[in-house]
Short mmCIF file of C-alpha atoms in Angstrom, two decimals:
data_model
loop_
_atom_site.label_atom_id
_atom_site.label_comp_id
_atom_site.label_asym_id
_atom_site.label_seq_id
_atom_site.Cartn_x
_atom_site.Cartn_y
_atom_site.Cartn_z
CA MET A 128 -1.69 -25.08 -32.27
CA ILE A 129 0.60 -22.18 -31.73
CA LEU A 130 -2.39 -19.85 -31.75
CA ILE A 131 -3.54 -21.59 -28.56
CA THR A 132 -0.13 -22.08 -26.85
CA ALA A 133 1.30 -18.56 -27.51
CA PRO A 134 -1.33 -16.67 -25.40
CA LEU A 135 -1.00 -19.33 -22.70
CA ALA A 136 2.76 -19.00 -22.71
CA ALA A 137 2.44 -15.23 -22.47
CA ILE A 138 0.06 -15.50 -19.50
CA GLY A 139 2.34 -18.06 -17.87
CA SER A 140 5.45 -15.92 -18.43
CA THR A 141 3.77 -12.83 -16.98
CA THR A 142 2.52 -14.72 -14.01
CA LEU A 143 5.89 -16.19 -13.28
CA SER A 144 7.50 -12.71 -13.63
CA ALA A 145 4.94 -11.21 -11.23
CA LEU A 146 5.42 -14.04 -8.72
CA ALA A 147 9.19 -13.63 -8.91
CA LEU A 148 8.87 -9.90 -8.29
CA ILE A 149 6.61 -10.49 -5.27
CA GLY A 150 9.05 -13.05 -4.02
CA ARG A 151 12.06 -10.67 -4.41
CA MET A 152 10.22 -7.84 -2.70
CA GLY A 153 9.12 -10.24 0.12
CA ILE A 154 12.75 -11.29 0.67
CA PHE A 155 13.80 -7.58 0.57
CA VAL A 156 11.20 -6.68 3.20
CA GLY A 157 12.25 -9.66 5.32
CA GLN A 158 15.87 -8.49 5.11
CA ILE A 159 14.93 -4.94 6.19
CA LEU A 160 12.92 -6.25 9.16
CA SER A 161 15.76 -8.58 10.22
CA HIS A 162 18.37 -5.73 10.02
CA LEU A 163 16.04 -3.40 11.97
CA VAL A 164 16.57 -5.43 15.19
CA ARG A 165 20.25 -6.31 14.76
CA PRO A 166 23.23 -4.07 15.37
CA PRO A 167 25.13 -2.06 14.15
CA PHE A 168 22.68 0.84 14.05
CA TYR A 169 23.66 3.87 12.01
CA VAL A 170 22.28 6.72 14.15
CA ARG A 171 23.81 9.54 12.08
CA GLU A 172 22.36 8.19 8.79
CA PHE A 173 18.97 7.76 10.59
CA GLY A 174 19.08 11.40 11.69
CA GLN A 175 19.97 12.64 8.16
CA ALA A 176 17.13 10.52 6.73
CA LEU A 177 14.69 12.00 9.27
CA VAL A 178 15.65 15.49 8.08
CA GLN A 179 15.44 14.60 4.43
CA ILE A 180 12.21 12.55 4.56
CA GLY A 181 10.32 14.25 7.40
CA TRP A 182 11.40 17.84 7.89
CA LEU A 183 11.95 18.70 4.23
CA SER A 184 8.57 17.20 3.25
CA LEU A 185 6.68 19.50 5.65
CA PRO A 186 6.06 22.30 3.12
CA VAL A 187 4.72 19.95 0.45
CA VAL A 188 2.47 18.08 2.84
CA GLY A 189 1.32 21.29 4.55
CA LEU A 190 0.37 23.07 1.32
CA THR A 191 -1.40 20.00 -0.04
CA ALA A 192 -3.43 19.65 3.18
CA LEU A 193 -4.28 23.40 3.29
CA PHE A 194 -5.75 23.47 -0.25
CA THR A 195 -7.40 20.10 0.15
CA GLY A 196 -9.15 21.16 3.41
CA GLY A 197 -10.39 24.34 1.69
CA ALA A 198 -11.62 22.53 -1.39
CA LEU A 199 -13.31 19.87 0.78
CA ALA A 200 -15.24 22.59 2.72
CA LEU A 201 -16.43 24.09 -0.55
CA GLN A 202 -17.47 20.70 -2.02
CA ILE A 203 -19.32 19.55 1.15
CA TYR A 204 -21.05 22.93 1.49
CA ALA A 205 -22.20 22.77 -2.19
CA GLY A 206 -23.26 19.16 -1.97
CA GLY A 207 -24.82 19.44 1.53
CA SER A 208 -26.90 22.43 0.40
CA ARG A 209 -28.91 20.14 -1.92
CA PHE A 210 -30.60 18.55 1.14
CA ASN A 211 -30.08 21.38 3.69
CA ALA A 212 -27.10 19.72 5.41
CA GLU A 213 -24.58 22.64 5.12
CA ALA A 214 -24.00 22.43 8.89
CA VAL A 215 -22.03 19.15 8.55
CA VAL A 216 -19.17 20.90 6.78
CA PRO A 217 -16.82 21.14 9.88
CA SER A 218 -17.33 17.49 10.98
CA ILE A 219 -17.06 16.05 7.45
CA VAL A 220 -13.93 18.11 6.71
CA ALA A 221 -12.38 16.93 9.95
CA ILE A 222 -13.26 13.27 9.61
CA GLY A 223 -12.38 13.30 5.82
CA MET A 224 -9.03 14.86 6.51
CA VAL A 225 -7.90 12.71 9.39
CA ARG A 226 -9.27 9.35 8.19
CA GLU A 227 -8.58 9.53 4.44
CA LEU A 228 -7.21 12.62 2.75
CA GLY A 229 -4.47 13.49 5.29
CA PRO A 230 -2.78 10.10 5.19
CA VAL A 231 -3.46 9.29 1.56
CA LEU A 232 -2.46 12.68 0.03
CA GLY A 233 0.45 12.98 2.48
CA GLY A 234 1.60 9.48 1.49
CA LEU A 235 1.30 10.22 -2.20
CA MET A 236 3.08 13.53 -1.96
CA VAL A 237 5.92 11.96 0.05
CA ALA A 238 5.99 9.10 -2.49
CA GLY A 239 6.56 11.56 -5.29
CA ARG A 240 9.28 13.46 -3.36
CA VAL A 241 11.00 10.82 -1.27
CA ALA A 242 10.66 7.54 -3.14
CA ALA A 243 12.06 9.21 -6.32
CA ALA A 244 14.93 10.84 -4.38
CA ILE A 245 15.83 7.58 -2.60
CA ALA A 246 15.66 5.47 -5.81
CA ALA A 247 17.74 8.05 -7.72
CA GLU A 248 20.37 8.33 -4.94
CA ILE A 249 20.77 4.59 -4.32
CA GLY A 250 20.57 3.84 -8.08
CA THR A 251 23.39 6.26 -8.82
CA MET A 252 25.37 4.78 -5.95
CA LYS A 253 24.93 1.36 -7.54
CA VAL A 254 25.91 2.52 -11.03
CA THR A 255 29.03 4.23 -9.69
CA GLU A 256 30.06 1.17 -7.69
CA GLN A 257 29.54 3.01 -4.33
CA ILE A 258 27.42 0.09 -3.17
CA ASP A 259 30.23 -2.33 -3.94
CA ALA A 260 32.66 0.06 -2.19
CA LEU A 261 30.42 -0.05 0.92
CA THR A 262 30.61 -3.87 0.95
CA THR A 263 34.44 -3.89 0.57
CA LEU A 264 34.56 -1.42 3.50
CA SER A 265 32.80 -4.11 5.64
CA THR A 266 29.56 -2.14 5.70
CA ASN A 267 26.22 -3.87 4.75
CA PRO A 268 24.48 -1.66 2.19
CA MET A 269 21.09 -2.87 3.49
CA LYS A 270 21.93 -1.81 6.98
CA TYR A 271 23.69 1.42 6.06
CA LEU A 272 21.37 2.70 3.30
CA THR A 273 18.00 0.96 3.52
CA VAL A 274 17.26 0.55 7.28
CA PRO A 275 17.80 4.21 8.27
CA ARG A 276 15.61 5.46 5.39
CA VAL A 277 12.79 2.95 6.02
CA LEU A 278 12.83 3.66 9.77
CA ALA A 279 12.87 7.38 9.27
CA ALA A 280 9.99 7.27 6.74
CA THR A 281 7.94 4.97 8.95
CA LEU A 282 8.32 7.21 11.96
CA SER A 283 8.10 10.60 10.25
CA LEU A 284 5.06 9.97 8.03
CA PRO A 285 2.62 9.78 11.03
CA ILE A 286 3.94 13.10 12.22
CA LEU A 287 3.58 14.58 8.76
CA VAL A 288 0.03 13.18 8.58
CA LEU A 289 -0.78 14.79 11.98
CA VAL A 290 0.57 18.13 10.89
CA GLY A 291 -1.32 17.75 7.55
CA ASP A 292 -4.55 16.92 9.51
CA VAL A 293 -4.24 20.10 11.54
CA ILE A 294 -3.44 22.27 8.52
CA GLY A 295 -6.19 20.65 6.38
CA ILE A 296 -8.77 21.29 9.11
CA TYR A 297 -7.51 24.85 9.38
CA GLY A 298 -7.91 25.18 5.55
CA GLY A 299 -11.55 24.13 5.88
CA PHE A 300 -11.94 26.53 8.85
CA LEU A 301 -10.54 29.44 6.79
CA VAL A 302 -12.85 28.75 3.88
CA GLY A 303 -15.86 27.98 6.14
CA THR A 304 -15.56 31.17 8.19
CA SER A 305 -14.44 33.59 5.41
CA ARG A 306 -16.52 32.42 2.44
CA LEU A 307 -19.32 30.19 3.70
CA GLY A 308 -20.46 32.34 6.65
CA PHE A 309 -19.75 29.90 9.54
CA ASN A 310 -19.22 31.27 13.01
CA PRO A 311 -15.59 30.52 14.00
CA VAL A 312 -16.51 29.20 17.48
CA THR A 313 -19.34 27.02 16.17
CA TYR A 314 -17.11 25.67 13.42
CA MET A 315 -14.38 24.61 15.91
CA GLU A 316 -16.95 23.20 18.31
CA ASN A 317 -18.50 21.07 15.54
CA THR A 318 -15.03 19.91 14.47
CA VAL A 319 -13.98 18.80 17.90
CA ASP A 320 -17.32 17.32 19.03
CA PHE A 321 -17.65 14.89 16.09
CA LEU A 322 -14.03 13.83 15.96
CA GLU A 323 -13.04 10.65 17.79
CA VAL A 324 -9.59 9.61 18.92
CA TRP A 325 -9.74 6.53 16.66
CA ASP A 326 -10.37 8.72 13.64
CA VAL A 327 -6.99 10.39 14.25
CA THR A 328 -4.99 7.28 15.32
CA SER A 329 -6.26 5.20 12.40
CA GLY A 330 -4.87 7.93 10.09
CA LEU A 331 -1.55 7.89 11.90
CA VAL A 332 -1.30 4.11 11.56
CA LYS A 333 -2.01 4.50 7.88
CA GLY A 334 0.72 7.08 7.74
CA ALA A 335 3.32 4.72 9.27
CA VAL A 336 2.35 2.00 6.81
CA PHE A 337 2.57 4.36 3.84
CA GLY A 338 5.94 5.64 5.08
CA PHE A 339 7.28 2.06 5.15
CA ILE A 340 5.92 1.52 1.63
CA VAL A 341 7.42 4.73 0.27
CA ALA A 342 10.97 4.14 1.56
CA THR A 343 10.95 0.36 0.83
CA MET A 344 9.94 0.95 -2.79
CA GLY A 345 12.58 3.73 -3.16
CA CYS A 346 15.29 1.46 -1.70
CA TYR A 347 14.18 -1.67 -3.55
CA HIS A 348 14.14 -0.02 -6.97
CA GLY A 349 17.38 1.89 -6.31
CA MET A 350 19.22 -1.33 -5.23
CA ASN A 351 17.92 -3.08 -8.33
CA SER A 352 18.53 -0.17 -10.68
CA GLY A 353 19.74 -0.93 -14.22
CA LYS A 354 22.95 0.51 -15.64
CA GLY A 355 23.47 4.02 -16.80
CA ALA A 356 21.25 7.11 -16.70
CA GLN A 357 18.33 5.20 -18.30
CA GLY A 358 18.45 2.50 -15.67
CA VAL A 359 18.48 5.05 -12.78
CA GLY A 360 15.61 6.96 -14.54
CA ARG A 361 13.54 3.78 -14.85
CA ALA A 362 14.23 2.85 -11.22
CA THR A 363 13.02 6.30 -10.13
CA THR A 364 9.79 6.04 -12.17
CA ASN A 365 9.11 2.53 -10.87
CA ALA A 366 9.68 3.56 -7.30
CA VAL A 367 7.07 6.40 -7.50
CA VAL A 368 4.53 4.33 -9.50
CA SER A 369 4.78 1.17 -7.32
CA ALA A 370 4.75 3.26 -4.06
CA SER A 371 1.67 5.19 -5.16
CA ILE A 372 -0.26 2.04 -6.25
CA LEU A 373 0.70 0.20 -3.01
CA ILE A 374 -0.36 3.18 -0.89
CA LEU A 375 -3.81 3.26 -2.53
CA ALA A 376 -4.13 -0.52 -2.23
CA ALA A 377 -3.02 -0.52 1.37
CA ASN A 378 -5.37 2.34 2.15
CA TYR A 379 -8.34 0.32 0.90
CA LEU A 380 -7.23 -2.70 2.93
CA LEU A 381 -6.64 -0.71 6.12
CA THR A 382 -9.88 1.20 5.76
CA GLY A 383 -11.66 -2.12 5.44
CA VAL A 384 -9.93 -3.46 8.54
CA PHE A 385 -10.43 -0.31 10.65
CA PHE A 386 -13.92 0.72 9.71
CA SER A 387 -15.91 -2.21 8.28
CA THR A 388 -18.74 -3.07 10.61
CA MET B 86 48.11 -16.29 -0.70
CA ILE B 87 45.13 -16.04 -3.10
CA ALA B 88 44.42 -19.11 -5.28
CA LEU B 89 41.69 -19.50 -7.87
CA THR B 90 40.99 -22.95 -9.26
CA ASP B 91 38.78 -23.58 -12.25
CA VAL B 92 36.59 -20.59 -11.50
CA HIS B 93 33.46 -20.21 -13.68
CA LYS B 94 30.97 -17.43 -13.80
CA SER B 95 28.01 -16.82 -16.18
CA PHE B 96 25.48 -14.03 -16.41
CA GLY B 97 22.44 -15.60 -18.02
CA SER B 98 23.64 -17.31 -21.19
CA LYS B 99 26.90 -15.29 -21.26
CA GLN B 100 29.83 -17.17 -19.93
CA VAL B 101 32.31 -14.60 -18.53
CA LEU B 102 34.78 -16.85 -16.67
CA ARG B 103 35.31 -20.32 -18.14
CA GLY B 104 37.76 -21.94 -15.81
CA VAL B 105 40.27 -19.48 -14.43
CA ASP B 106 43.30 -20.85 -12.56
CA LEU B 107 45.48 -18.19 -10.98
CA SER B 108 47.49 -17.63 -7.83
CA VAL B 109 49.17 -14.76 -6.15
CA ALA B 110 51.89 -15.12 -3.52
CA ARG B 111 52.06 -12.97 -0.38
CA GLY B 112 53.64 -9.62 -1.06
CA GLU B 113 53.45 -10.14 -4.78
CA SER B 114 52.01 -7.64 -7.29
CA LEU B 115 50.02 -9.36 -10.00
CA VAL B 116 48.59 -7.32 -12.87
CA ILE B 117 45.77 -8.83 -14.93
CA ILE B 118 45.47 -7.59 -18.52
CA GLY B 119 42.94 -8.31 -21.25
CA GLY B 120 40.39 -6.67 -23.54
CA SER B 121 37.29 -5.02 -22.43
CA GLY B 122 34.54 -7.46 -21.35
CA THR B 123 36.89 -10.38 -20.81
CA GLY B 124 35.94 -10.84 -17.20
CA LYS B 125 38.79 -9.08 -15.34
CA SER B 126 36.56 -7.01 -13.07
CA VAL B 127 34.22 -9.95 -12.50
CA LEU B 128 37.24 -11.99 -11.36
CA LEU B 129 38.13 -9.38 -8.65
CA LYS B 130 34.47 -9.20 -7.60
CA CYS B 131 34.29 -13.01 -7.28
CA ILE B 132 37.29 -12.93 -4.98
CA LEU B 133 35.68 -10.27 -2.80
CA GLY B 134 32.34 -12.00 -2.83
CA LEU B 135 30.56 -9.12 -4.52
CA VAL B 136 29.65 -11.57 -7.26
CA ARG B 137 29.24 -15.24 -6.40
CA HIS B 138 31.11 -17.60 -8.78
CA ASP B 139 29.17 -20.54 -10.21
CA ALA B 140 31.88 -23.20 -9.91
CA GLY B 141 35.52 -23.70 -8.84
CA THR B 142 37.21 -22.53 -5.65
CA ILE B 143 38.78 -19.28 -4.46
CA THR B 144 40.93 -19.44 -1.35
CA LEU B 145 42.71 -16.85 0.77
CA GLU B 146 45.60 -18.55 2.69
CA GLY B 147 43.90 -21.87 2.13
CA GLN B 148 40.52 -20.78 3.47
CA ASP B 149 37.58 -20.82 1.03
CA VAL B 150 36.49 -17.20 0.67
CA THR B 151 32.79 -18.15 0.72
CA GLU B 152 33.15 -19.57 4.23
CA GLY B 153 34.09 -18.03 7.57
CA ASP B 154 33.62 -14.58 9.10
CA ARG B 155 32.87 -12.19 6.25
CA ASP B 156 33.70 -9.02 8.15
CA ALA B 157 37.07 -10.36 9.18
CA PHE B 158 37.72 -11.47 5.55
CA LEU B 159 36.79 -8.08 4.09
CA ALA B 160 38.86 -6.25 6.73
CA ARG B 161 42.00 -7.74 5.08
CA PHE B 162 41.12 -6.07 1.77
CA GLY B 163 41.37 -2.56 0.35
CA MET B 164 40.11 -1.65 -3.11
CA LEU B 165 40.59 1.24 -5.47
CA PHE B 166 37.57 1.35 -7.79
CA GLN B 167 37.78 2.41 -11.46
CA GLY B 168 35.74 5.60 -10.93
CA GLY B 169 36.93 6.12 -7.35
CA ALA B 170 33.53 5.20 -5.94
CA LEU B 171 33.79 7.90 -3.33
CA PHE B 172 30.70 8.60 -1.33
CA ASP B 173 29.29 11.92 -2.48
CA SER B 174 27.55 12.77 0.77
CA LEU B 175 30.76 12.46 2.83
CA THR B 176 33.81 14.79 2.94
CA VAL B 177 37.15 13.58 1.69
CA TRP B 178 38.48 12.71 5.13
CA GLN B 179 35.24 10.91 6.09
CA ASN B 180 35.62 8.86 2.87
CA VAL B 181 39.22 7.94 3.65
CA ALA B 182 38.43 7.18 7.29
CA PHE B 183 35.17 5.37 6.47
CA ARG B 184 36.31 2.05 7.89
CA LEU B 185 37.80 3.76 10.94
CA LEU B 186 34.57 5.50 11.89
CA ARG B 187 32.38 2.38 12.15
CA GLY B 188 32.54 -1.35 12.68
CA SER B 189 35.25 -3.43 14.31
CA LEU B 190 38.07 -1.02 13.35
CA LYS B 191 36.21 2.02 14.86
CA ARG B 192 38.46 4.72 16.39
CA PRO B 193 37.65 8.01 18.05
CA LYS B 194 36.68 10.69 15.49
CA ALA B 195 39.75 12.89 16.10
CA GLU B 196 42.12 9.88 15.68
CA ALA B 197 40.30 8.72 12.50
CA ARG B 198 40.63 12.21 10.98
CA GLU B 199 44.37 12.30 11.89
CA ILE B 200 44.93 8.94 10.21
CA ALA B 201 42.88 10.05 7.15
CA ILE B 202 45.00 13.22 6.84
CA GLU B 203 48.22 11.19 7.13
CA LYS B 204 46.99 8.84 4.38
CA LEU B 205 46.03 11.85 2.20
CA ARG B 206 49.59 13.18 2.66
CA ARG B 207 50.92 9.77 1.72
CA VAL B 208 49.21 9.96 -1.64
CA GLY B 209 50.34 13.52 -2.20
CA LEU B 210 47.33 15.52 -1.13
CA THR B 211 47.46 18.41 1.37
CA PRO B 212 45.31 18.52 4.48
CA ASP B 213 43.19 21.38 3.10
CA VAL B 214 41.37 18.90 0.80
CA ALA B 215 40.24 16.91 3.81
CA ASP B 216 37.00 18.95 4.32
CA LEU B 217 36.09 19.17 0.62
CA TYR B 218 33.47 16.93 -0.99
CA PRO B 219 34.48 14.50 -3.75
CA ALA B 220 32.59 16.51 -6.42
CA GLU B 221 34.98 19.46 -5.75
CA LEU B 222 38.01 17.37 -6.76
CA SER B 223 39.61 16.62 -10.13
CA GLY B 224 39.70 13.11 -11.52
CA GLY B 225 43.31 12.61 -10.49
CA MET B 226 42.63 13.86 -6.98
CA GLN B 227 39.64 11.57 -6.66
CA LYS B 228 41.84 8.58 -7.62
CA ARG B 229 44.28 9.60 -4.96
CA VAL B 230 41.54 9.85 -2.38
CA GLY B 231 40.35 6.44 -3.46
CA LEU B 232 43.87 5.14 -3.01
CA ALA B 233 44.13 6.75 0.41
CA ARG B 234 40.79 5.06 1.41
CA ALA B 235 42.07 1.70 0.07
CA ILE B 236 45.11 1.83 2.30
CA ALA B 237 43.66 3.58 5.34
CA ALA B 238 43.06 0.46 7.36
CA GLU B 239 46.44 -1.05 6.28
CA PRO B 240 45.04 -4.06 4.50
CA ASP B 241 46.96 -7.22 3.61
CA VAL B 242 45.60 -7.30 0.08
CA ILE B 243 44.86 -4.34 -2.20
CA PHE B 244 42.91 -4.46 -5.44
CA PHE B 245 43.26 -1.80 -8.15
CA ASP B 246 40.58 -1.71 -10.78
CA GLU B 247 41.88 0.25 -13.76
CA PRO B 248 43.76 2.80 -11.60
CA THR B 249 44.78 5.05 -14.43
CA THR B 250 41.65 5.10 -16.64
CA GLY B 251 40.62 8.64 -17.52
CA LEU B 252 43.89 10.27 -16.36
CA ASP B 253 46.45 12.10 -18.43
CA PRO B 254 49.82 10.32 -18.93
CA ILE B 255 51.63 12.43 -16.27
CA MET B 256 48.95 11.81 -13.68
CA ALA B 257 48.79 8.13 -14.70
CA GLY B 258 52.53 7.92 -14.10
CA VAL B 259 52.16 9.54 -10.66
CA ILE B 260 49.42 7.06 -9.69
CA ASN B 261 51.40 4.06 -10.97
CA ALA B 262 54.50 5.20 -8.96
CA LEU B 263 52.37 5.74 -5.86
CA ILE B 264 50.82 2.29 -6.17
CA ARG B 265 54.18 0.66 -6.53
CA GLU B 266 55.63 2.59 -3.58
CA ILE B 267 52.73 1.93 -1.30
CA VAL B 268 52.55 -1.83 -2.14
CA VAL B 269 56.32 -2.22 -1.47
CA GLU B 270 56.19 -0.06 1.65
CA MET B 271 53.24 -1.87 3.17
CA GLY B 272 54.33 -5.35 2.02
CA ALA B 273 50.84 -5.87 0.75
CA THR B 274 49.67 -8.32 -1.91
CA ALA B 275 48.30 -6.49 -4.92
CA MET B 276 46.07 -7.39 -7.84
CA THR B 277 45.60 -4.80 -10.51
CA ILE B 278 43.36 -4.76 -13.58
CA THR B 279 44.51 -2.52 -16.40
CA HIS B 280 44.65 -1.97 -20.12
CA ASP B 281 47.47 0.47 -19.69
CA MET B 282 50.81 -1.18 -20.56
CA SER B 283 52.78 1.60 -18.79
CA SER B 284 50.90 0.61 -15.59
CA VAL B 285 51.79 -3.02 -16.15
CA ARG B 286 55.51 -2.25 -16.41
CA ALA B 287 55.38 0.10 -13.35
CA ILE B 288 53.26 -2.01 -11.04
CA ALA B 289 53.73 -5.71 -11.86
CA ASP B 290 55.90 -8.43 -10.50
CA ARG B 291 53.85 -10.91 -12.52
CA VAL B 292 51.32 -10.54 -15.36
CA ALA B 293 48.33 -12.69 -16.32
CA MET B 294 46.50 -12.21 -19.54
CA ILE B 295 42.77 -13.14 -19.63
CA HIS B 296 40.89 -13.68 -22.83
CA ASP B 297 37.59 -15.47 -23.43
CA GLY B 298 37.26 -16.12 -19.72
CA VAL B 299 40.52 -18.08 -19.31
CA VAL B 300 44.12 -17.17 -18.54
CA LYS B 301 46.02 -17.24 -21.89
CA TRP B 302 49.42 -16.33 -20.54
CA GLU B 303 51.00 -15.87 -17.10
CA GLY B 304 54.54 -15.03 -16.17
CA PRO B 305 57.05 -12.49 -14.71
CA VAL B 306 56.82 -8.98 -16.13
CA ALA B 307 60.41 -9.28 -17.32
CA GLU B 308 59.43 -12.09 -19.67
CA MET B 309 56.34 -10.40 -21.02
CA ASP B 310 57.93 -8.62 -23.94
CA SER B 311 59.77 -11.70 -25.15
CA ALA B 312 56.96 -14.23 -24.72
CA PRO B 313 55.79 -15.74 -28.00
CA ASN B 314 52.12 -16.12 -26.96
CA PRO B 315 50.13 -14.73 -29.89
CA TYR B 316 47.36 -13.27 -27.63
CA LEU B 317 49.90 -11.47 -25.49
CA ARG B 318 51.87 -10.21 -28.54
CA GLN B 319 48.69 -8.78 -30.16
CA PHE B 320 47.61 -7.15 -26.89
CA ILE B 321 51.02 -5.50 -26.30
CA SER B 322 51.37 -4.30 -29.85
CA GLY B 323 47.73 -3.08 -29.99
CA SER B 324 47.39 -4.70 -33.42
CA ALA B 325 44.03 -5.52 -35.01
CA GLU B 326 45.60 -8.62 -36.61
CA GLY B 327 45.82 -11.75 -34.52
CA PRO B 328 43.78 -14.28 -32.57
CA ILE B 329 41.84 -11.63 -30.71
CA GLU B 330 38.93 -10.35 -32.70
CA ALA B 331 39.02 -6.59 -33.06
CA VAL B 332 35.28 -6.39 -33.16
CA ARG B 333 33.75 -8.25 -30.12
#
């Protein structure tokens, strides 16, 4: 009998844990959204978060985009040459960057840098009773720590994605004109002619969603960090892993919504 | 002023508080002693609402602490945390003036800084530490900054969680003396948690000993040394023999 009930109990227990986690995250997101529209607003903390999340992520996102754009140009050229379609390199690089690679790689790079940093910072604050101290000083930790970070990430990610798009296309341009023999003027004309406004804006919307995910996961796991160095370490890992998976899942869903015909 | 009646708190299957009855009068300094893990810190956190108690009532001047305006309630409290709990990203004066820079007690920045420097002076720190970050201070200085932050908004009630832990005996004596002076000077009600018997003698008007989640002894500090309570006797003498198990 136990051979039958034990696996069922394990499935039930896992399902309940997963549902409880989804519920806790849902409540956490609800609290963030409710605090977003209610004063007080911590402008200084928001400004600091913008610098930390947006400005300081620029080098990482820029370099990622530059190399990705270059590699994409090489891949499309090599693949396209099999059926004499090398000329599509500029347009495919541009569309690939702005629709998919810019937002997804930008989101993943920021997840690695920012979600980890947020979870480690807030987790350490929790372990050293700084979160309790905030409460005793009549300051809501959700409002003071979470809302500025989530808002800053949601607003700065689209800008990072836009910068990444430009640098990525430029990476493709550099490789296309220096190694693949494209004429610079023709390359730019092909890039601009085939790119539509919605290609760019859909990528920016994705960037905003990914920014929200990154900061929310960092804050959630930091706020729920276990005790000691091990607890903070686990919170940091969980923040990066969950943000990365959610970004990829959200990207699939958004791509389906935006581009399915 | 603060009254706890039959307060219970469990974490999972672990019962931490099993029916605590305790009261502190206005202006009185109560020190709570007891072994590690006996629920002393949880008790303070229950009063502040940082941890929600499972059963029983906690009142501040007759008003249930779980009801009413939370900001107004918290504005009446100051707390010195065990590790200081200073905010790493803020300078010393910004830590001390934290409450004065935001919320209902907000003052202009220059005025808040002036008050912070005055409070730093009160705890024996010179104005030149005001622009340092907490990581640049020694443990004793961090405790003093924590104390300055706790008193910055002139609260009615101050909680001290293990104020002398990690300090050398001389610095511990300085902090004990400061706490006593400040509590008397401000006329504040104080609740202190400590294992340090020299702190108990320096700070307390009354002492309560907690063991196994209940108050085992309570009385004036003057009667502590002559009280026959076996739990209290064992705790004061630091003996391994007695009703408190040495290995818990």
